[in-house]
Coordinates of C-alpha atoms in Angstrom, one line a residue:
M1 CA 57.5 -2.1 26.8
A2 CA 54.1 -2.1 29.2
Y3 CA 51.3 -4.4 28.8
I4 CA 47.9 -2.5 29.4
D5 CA 46.5 -3.6 32.8
H6 CA 42.9 -3.5 32.4
D7 CA 42.2 -2.8 36.2
L8 CA 44.2 0.2 36.1
V9 CA 42.8 1.0 33.0
D10 CA 39.1 0.9 34.8
R11 CA 40.9 3.2 37.8
I12 CA 42.0 5.7 35.4
K13 CA 38.3 5.9 33.8
R14 CA 37.0 6.2 37.3
E15 CA 39.3 8.6 38.8
V16 CA 40.9 11.0 37.0
N17 CA 39.1 14.3 37.2
L18 CA 37.8 14.4 33.5
P19 CA 36.5 18.2 33.9
K20 CA 39.8 19.3 35.1
L21 CA 41.7 17.7 32.3
I22 CA 39.6 19.7 29.7
E23 CA 39.4 22.6 31.2
E24 CA 43.9 22.5 31.7
S25 CA 43.4 22.2 27.7
G26 CA 41.6 25.5 27.0
T27 CA 38.3 24.7 27.2
I28 CA 36.0 26.7 29.8
L29 CA 33.0 24.6 31.1
R30 CA 30.6 25.7 33.2
E31 CA 29.1 23.5 36.2
H32 CA 25.4 23.3 36.4
S33 CA 23.5 22.2 39.6
N34 CA 22.8 18.4 38.8
G35 CA 26.5 17.9 39.3
T36 CA 27.2 18.3 35.1
Y37 CA 29.3 20.4 33.1
Q38 CA 29.2 22.2 30.0
G39 CA 31.0 23.4 27.4
L40 CA 32.0 24.6 23.6
C41 CA 33.2 21.2 22.0
P42 CA 36.9 21.4 20.5
F43 CA 36.6 19.0 17.9
H44 CA 34.3 21.2 15.7
E45 CA 33.6 25.0 15.5
D46 CA 31.0 24.9 18.5
R47 CA 29.0 27.9 19.2
N48 CA 25.8 26.8 21.4
P49 CA 27.8 24.5 24.1
S50 CA 27.5 21.3 23.5
L51 CA 30.0 18.7 25.0
S52 CA 28.8 17.8 28.4
V53 CA 30.5 16.1 30.9
T54 CA 28.7 13.5 33.3
N55 CA 29.6 11.5 36.5
K56 CA 26.9 9.1 36.7
T57 CA 27.8 5.4 37.3
G58 CA 31.0 6.2 38.9
K59 CA 32.8 7.2 35.6
W60 CA 33.7 10.7 34.2
L61 CA 32.0 10.2 30.7
W62 CA 31.7 13.2 27.4
H63 CA 29.3 13.6 24.9
C64 CA 29.0 16.5 22.3
F65 CA 25.6 16.8 21.1
G66 CA 27.2 18.6 17.6
C67 CA 29.9 16.8 16.6
R68 CA 28.4 13.4 18.2
K69 CA 31.6 12.1 19.4
K70 CA 31.6 10.8 23.1
G71 CA 33.7 8.4 25.1
T72 CA 35.6 8.0 28.7
V73 CA 38.5 9.9 29.7
I74 CA 40.9 7.7 27.5
D75 CA 38.8 8.5 24.7
W76 CA 39.2 11.8 25.0
I77 CA 43.0 11.8 25.3
I78 CA 42.6 9.6 22.4
E79 CA 40.7 12.4 20.2
K80 CA 42.1 15.4 21.6
E81 CA 46.1 14.6 21.1
G82 CA 45.8 12.2 18.6
M83 CA 47.3 9.3 20.8
S84 CA 46.9 5.7 20.2
F85 CA 44.9 3.7 23.1
K86 CA 48.5 2.9 24.8
E87 CA 49.9 5.9 24.7
A88 CA 46.7 7.7 26.2
Y89 CA 46.6 4.7 28.6
E90 CA 50.3 5.7 29.2
Y91 CA 49.7 9.3 29.8
L92 CA 46.7 9.4 32.1
A93 CA 49.0 6.8 34.0
A94 CA 51.6 9.4 34.6
Y95 CA 48.6 12.1 34.8
A96 CA 47.5 10.4 37.7
G97 CA 50.4 9.2 39.0
K98 CA 50.4 5.7 38.8
E99 CA 52.4 3.4 37.3
T100 CA 52.0 1.0 34.3
P101 CA 53.6 -2.6 34.3
E102 CA 57.1 -1.9 32.8
K103 CA 60.3 -3.5 33.2
N104 CA 61.3 0.2 34.2
P105 CA 58.9 2.3 35.2
S106 CA 59.5 6.3 34.9
L107 CA 56.0 7.9 35.2
S108 CA 56.1 10.0 37.2
T109 CA 55.1 13.0 35.4
P110 CA 53.0 13.3 32.8
R111 CA 54.7 12.4 29.1
K112 CA 52.6 13.4 26.7
E113 CA 54.0 12.6 23.0
P114 CA 54.1 14.8 20.2
P115 CA 51.1 14.2 17.3
P116 CA 51.8 12.1 14.9
K117 CA 53.9 13.6 11.7
R118 CA 51.1 13.9 9.1
N119 CA 51.8 13.6 5.3
L120 CA 52.7 17.3 4.6
K121 CA 53.1 16.3 0.6
L122 CA 50.2 14.0 0.4
L123 CA 47.9 16.5 2.4
K124 CA 48.9 19.3 -0.3
E125 CA 48.1 17.1 -2.6
V126 CA 44.3 16.4 -1.8
F127 CA 44.3 20.1 -1.1
K128 CA 45.3 21.3 -4.4
Y129 CA 42.6 18.4 -6.0
Y130 CA 40.1 19.7 -3.8
G131 CA 40.6 23.3 -5.4
E132 CA 40.3 21.6 -9.1
T133 CA 37.3 20.2 -8.2
N134 CA 35.6 23.5 -7.1
K135 CA 36.9 25.2 -10.2
T136 CA 34.0 22.9 -11.9
N137 CA 31.3 22.7 -9.7
G138 CA 31.8 26.6 -8.2
K139 CA 29.9 24.9 -4.9
A140 CA 32.6 27.6 -2.7
Q141 CA 31.8 30.4 -4.9
E142 CA 28.3 29.6 -4.1
Y143 CA 28.1 29.1 -0.3
L144 CA 30.5 31.9 0.6
K145 CA 28.4 34.4 -1.7
Q146 CA 25.4 33.9 0.7
R147 CA 27.9 35.0 3.4
G148 CA 28.9 38.2 1.6
I149 CA 32.6 36.7 0.3
T150 CA 32.8 38.3 -2.8
S151 CA 36.3 39.2 -3.1
P152 CA 38.3 37.9 -6.2
E153 CA 41.6 38.1 -3.5
I154 CA 40.7 36.0 -1.2
Y155 CA 39.7 33.1 -3.8
E156 CA 43.1 33.1 -5.2
R157 CA 45.2 33.9 -1.7
F158 CA 42.9 30.7 0.3
R159 CA 42.6 29.0 -2.7
I160 CA 39.7 27.9 -2.1
G161 CA 38.3 23.9 -2.4
Y162 CA 35.4 21.8 -2.6
A163 CA 35.7 18.0 -1.5
D164 CA 32.7 16.2 -4.4
G165 CA 33.4 13.1 -2.5
T166 CA 36.0 12.0 -5.5
L167 CA 39.2 11.9 -4.4
P168 CA 41.1 9.5 -5.8
K169 CA 42.1 6.5 -3.0
Q170 CA 45.3 4.8 -5.1
K171 CA 46.6 1.8 -2.6
E172 CA 50.0 3.1 -1.2
L173 CA 48.1 6.6 0.0
L174 CA 45.5 4.9 1.9
P175 CA 47.6 4.3 5.2
G176 CA 48.0 8.2 4.8
L177 CA 45.0 9.3 4.1
K178 CA 43.5 7.4 7.1
S179 CA 46.3 8.7 9.7
M180 CA 44.9 12.4 9.2
G181 CA 41.5 11.1 9.0
I182 CA 40.6 12.3 5.5
L183 CA 39.5 8.8 5.1
T184 CA 38.0 6.6 7.5
E185 CA 39.5 2.8 8.0
R186 CA 36.5 1.9 5.3
E187 CA 37.4 4.7 3.0
Y188 CA 35.1 6.9 3.1
E189 CA 36.1 10.4 2.3
T190 CA 35.7 12.6 5.6
Y191 CA 35.2 16.2 3.8
S192 CA 32.6 15.2 0.9
G193 CA 30.1 18.2 0.8
Y194 CA 32.5 20.5 2.5
V195 CA 33.9 23.5 1.5
V196 CA 37.5 23.5 2.4
L197 CA 40.4 26.5 3.3
P198 CA 43.8 26.2 4.6
I199 CA 45.8 25.8 7.9
E200 CA 49.0 27.2 7.7
D201 CA 52.1 28.2 9.4
T202 CA 53.8 31.2 9.4
Q203 CA 55.5 30.5 6.2
G204 CA 52.8 29.3 4.0
E205 CA 53.0 25.7 4.5
L206 CA 49.8 23.8 4.9
R207 CA 49.4 22.0 8.0
G208 CA 45.4 21.3 8.4
I209 CA 42.8 21.5 6.4
Y210 CA 39.4 23.1 7.5
G211 CA 35.7 22.3 6.2
R212 CA 32.8 23.4 6.0
R213 CA 29.7 21.1 5.3
L214 CA 26.8 22.3 3.0
I215 CA 24.6 19.0 3.1
N216 CA 23.4 16.6 5.1
K217 CA 23.4 19.4 7.8
D218 CA 22.3 17.2 10.1
Q219 CA 25.3 16.2 10.8
Y220 CA 28.2 18.2 12.2
D221 CA 29.0 21.7 10.0
H222 CA 33.0 22.1 10.9
K223 CA 35.9 19.7 9.9
Y224 CA 39.3 19.6 10.8
L225 CA 42.3 16.6 10.6
K226 CA 42.4 14.5 13.2
G227 CA 44.6 14.7 16.3
T228 CA 45.6 18.2 17.3
H229 CA 45.0 21.3 15.9
Q230 CA 48.4 22.6 13.9
G231 CA 49.0 25.6 12.4
V232 CA 46.7 29.0 11.7
F233 CA 44.1 29.9 9.4
N234 CA 46.2 32.5 7.3
A235 CA 48.9 32.5 10.0
R236 CA 51.3 34.9 7.6
A237 CA 49.2 37.9 8.7
F238 CA 51.5 37.2 12.1
R239 CA 54.9 38.3 10.2
V240 CA 54.1 41.3 8.1
S241 CA 51.8 43.2 11.1
K242 CA 52.0 43.7 15.3
R243 CA 48.9 44.2 15.5
I244 CA 46.7 41.2 14.6
Y245 CA 42.6 40.8 14.1
L246 CA 41.3 37.4 15.8
T247 CA 38.3 36.2 15.3
E248 CA 36.2 33.0 16.7
C249 CA 35.8 31.6 13.2
I250 CA 37.1 31.0 9.7
I251 CA 34.5 32.6 8.3
D252 CA 34.7 35.8 10.5
A253 CA 38.0 36.0 9.6
L254 CA 37.0 36.3 6.1
S255 CA 34.4 38.7 6.5
L256 CA 37.7 41.3 8.3
Y257 CA 39.4 40.4 5.0
Q258 CA 36.2 41.3 2.9
T259 CA 36.4 44.7 4.6
G260 CA 40.4 45.2 3.6
I261 CA 41.9 44.2 6.9
R262 CA 43.8 41.3 6.2
E263 CA 45.9 41.1 9.4
T264 CA 43.1 38.7 11.0
V265 CA 43.5 35.1 11.9
S266 CA 40.9 32.6 13.5
L267 CA 40.5 30.7 16.3
F268 CA 38.8 26.7 16.4
G269 CA 36.0 28.3 18.0
A270 CA 35.3 30.2 21.0
G271 CA 37.7 27.4 22.8
G272 CA 40.3 26.5 20.0
F273 CA 43.0 29.1 21.5
T274 CA 46.3 27.0 20.9
E275 CA 50.1 26.7 21.5
D276 CA 50.7 27.9 18.0
H277 CA 48.9 30.8 18.2
I278 CA 51.1 31.6 21.1
K279 CA 53.8 30.2 19.5
Y280 CA 53.5 32.9 16.2
M281 CA 53.1 35.6 18.2
K282 CA 56.2 35.0 20.2
E283 CA 58.2 34.4 16.7
N284 CA 56.7 37.5 15.4
Q285 CA 56.5 39.6 18.6
T286 CA 53.5 40.6 17.8
E287 CA 52.1 44.1 20.2
E288 CA 48.6 44.3 19.9
I289 CA 45.1 42.0 19.4
V290 CA 41.9 42.7 19.1
L291 CA 39.6 40.2 20.5
C292 CA 36.5 40.1 17.7
L293 CA 35.1 36.9 19.5
D294 CA 30.9 36.8 19.2
N295 CA 28.6 39.1 20.6
D296 CA 27.0 36.3 23.4
E297 CA 28.5 35.0 26.9
T298 CA 30.6 32.2 25.5
G299 CA 32.7 34.5 23.7
R300 CA 33.1 37.5 26.4
I301 CA 34.1 34.6 28.9
S302 CA 36.3 33.3 26.0
A303 CA 37.8 37.1 25.3
E304 CA 38.3 37.5 29.0
K305 CA 40.4 34.5 29.4
I306 CA 42.8 34.9 26.7
S307 CA 43.2 39.2 27.0
K308 CA 44.2 37.7 30.9
K309 CA 46.8 35.3 29.1
L310 CA 48.3 37.1 26.6
K311 CA 49.1 39.8 29.2
K312 CA 50.1 37.8 31.9
D313 CA 52.4 35.8 29.4
L314 CA 53.6 38.1 26.7
G315 CA 53.0 41.6 27.8
I316 CA 50.7 41.7 24.7
K317 CA 48.0 45.0 24.6
C318 CA 44.7 43.4 24.2
Y319 CA 41.2 44.8 22.8
N320 CA 37.9 43.9 22.1
L321 CA 35.6 44.6 19.6
D322 CA 32.5 45.6 20.2
I323 CA 29.5 44.1 17.8
P324 CA 26.5 46.5 18.0
E325 CA 24.0 45.3 19.6
G326 CA 21.4 42.8 18.1
I327 CA 24.0 41.0 16.0
K328 CA 25.7 37.8 16.8
D329 CA 28.9 37.6 14.9
I330 CA 31.1 39.5 12.6
N331 CA 29.8 37.6 9.3
E332 CA 25.6 38.9 10.6
W333 CA 27.5 42.0 10.6
L334 CA 29.4 42.1 7.1
L335 CA 25.9 40.5 5.9
K336 CA 24.3 43.5 7.5
G337 CA 27.0 46.2 6.1
M338 CA 29.7 46.3 7.6
E339 CA 32.8 48.3 6.5
K340 CA 36.1 48.7 7.7
E341 CA 35.4 52.2 9.0
D342 CA 33.0 50.3 11.3
V343 CA 35.5 48.0 13.0
I344 CA 37.8 50.6 13.3
K345 CA 35.9 52.9 15.7
N346 CA 34.6 49.9 17.2
I347 CA 37.8 48.7 19.3
K348 CA 37.9 49.3 22.5
R349 CA 40.8 48.8 24.7
I350 CA 40.4 46.0 27.4
V351 CA 41.7 47.1 30.7
I352 CA 42.1 44.2 33.1
L353 CA 42.4 45.0 36.4
E354 CA 44.9 43.1 39.0

């Protein structure tokens, strides 16, 4: 068993190239002339790059001005991969090619441990409770109606709920709720004030919860469970269609669903293209992807990166949905009268230059 060498911890913080590590995980960063980097934060549904990465004190630091998370390279791995401090320390030591003090050093290559297993039975009970809560107050319907999403089929299919802060906290459930990030260590309910939607696998099994904040808007607006993203919103679409519409966020996916386009799934933000997206495409032999990302530079950069990867690795044909000029995203287009026919006629084949 390794003990923690605090001198090595300090070297890791100083020597591991954090921007490189972040980009390897799928987040696009842009370097500025002053040596700082900026990109979309993967820990919430970031639309305007709020993640800043700097090295002004001899070690790399990151800070998100949206969700307010921050720290060193070790904190990044803890947050991104759901690891403990010791696990992150060992992983980064291996990543940097350094040995941790232990009886049998064997960390010559990075060893990425799987994220902690979620208590899926408990997760289902939590999500069911949020669904029942919404039936009594209708907060989710009120919010989604403002976004133009009114189809009864959507509420039935996705079992949309609302967290009002009254989740029961039986003593025996506390460890599971805390490990998933549903409760903080001080037992605060983190989804309180959020509309909640399911993140599933292709069999329809619940793997995570997405939350959209309705109150206290000074805090960050989007929330997921602790650790690495698991599952994909509306993942069952991969099983029923060879053409998939891929949106930047869940609200945009619901907006397409509202028009009758049901074969739509969502990223976890522009930089949130995950291993599960690729896995489900492989398993279900997806043939075509229509990229429906935001009508801004970040969306275009992300669409280009995803399309190149899908063509190279999976041979998937990629198309781009041209959102009309002056409209920022799919949901805004829906609010301005978008219909299914408008979407179909604005799909363009992406030509990738070798």
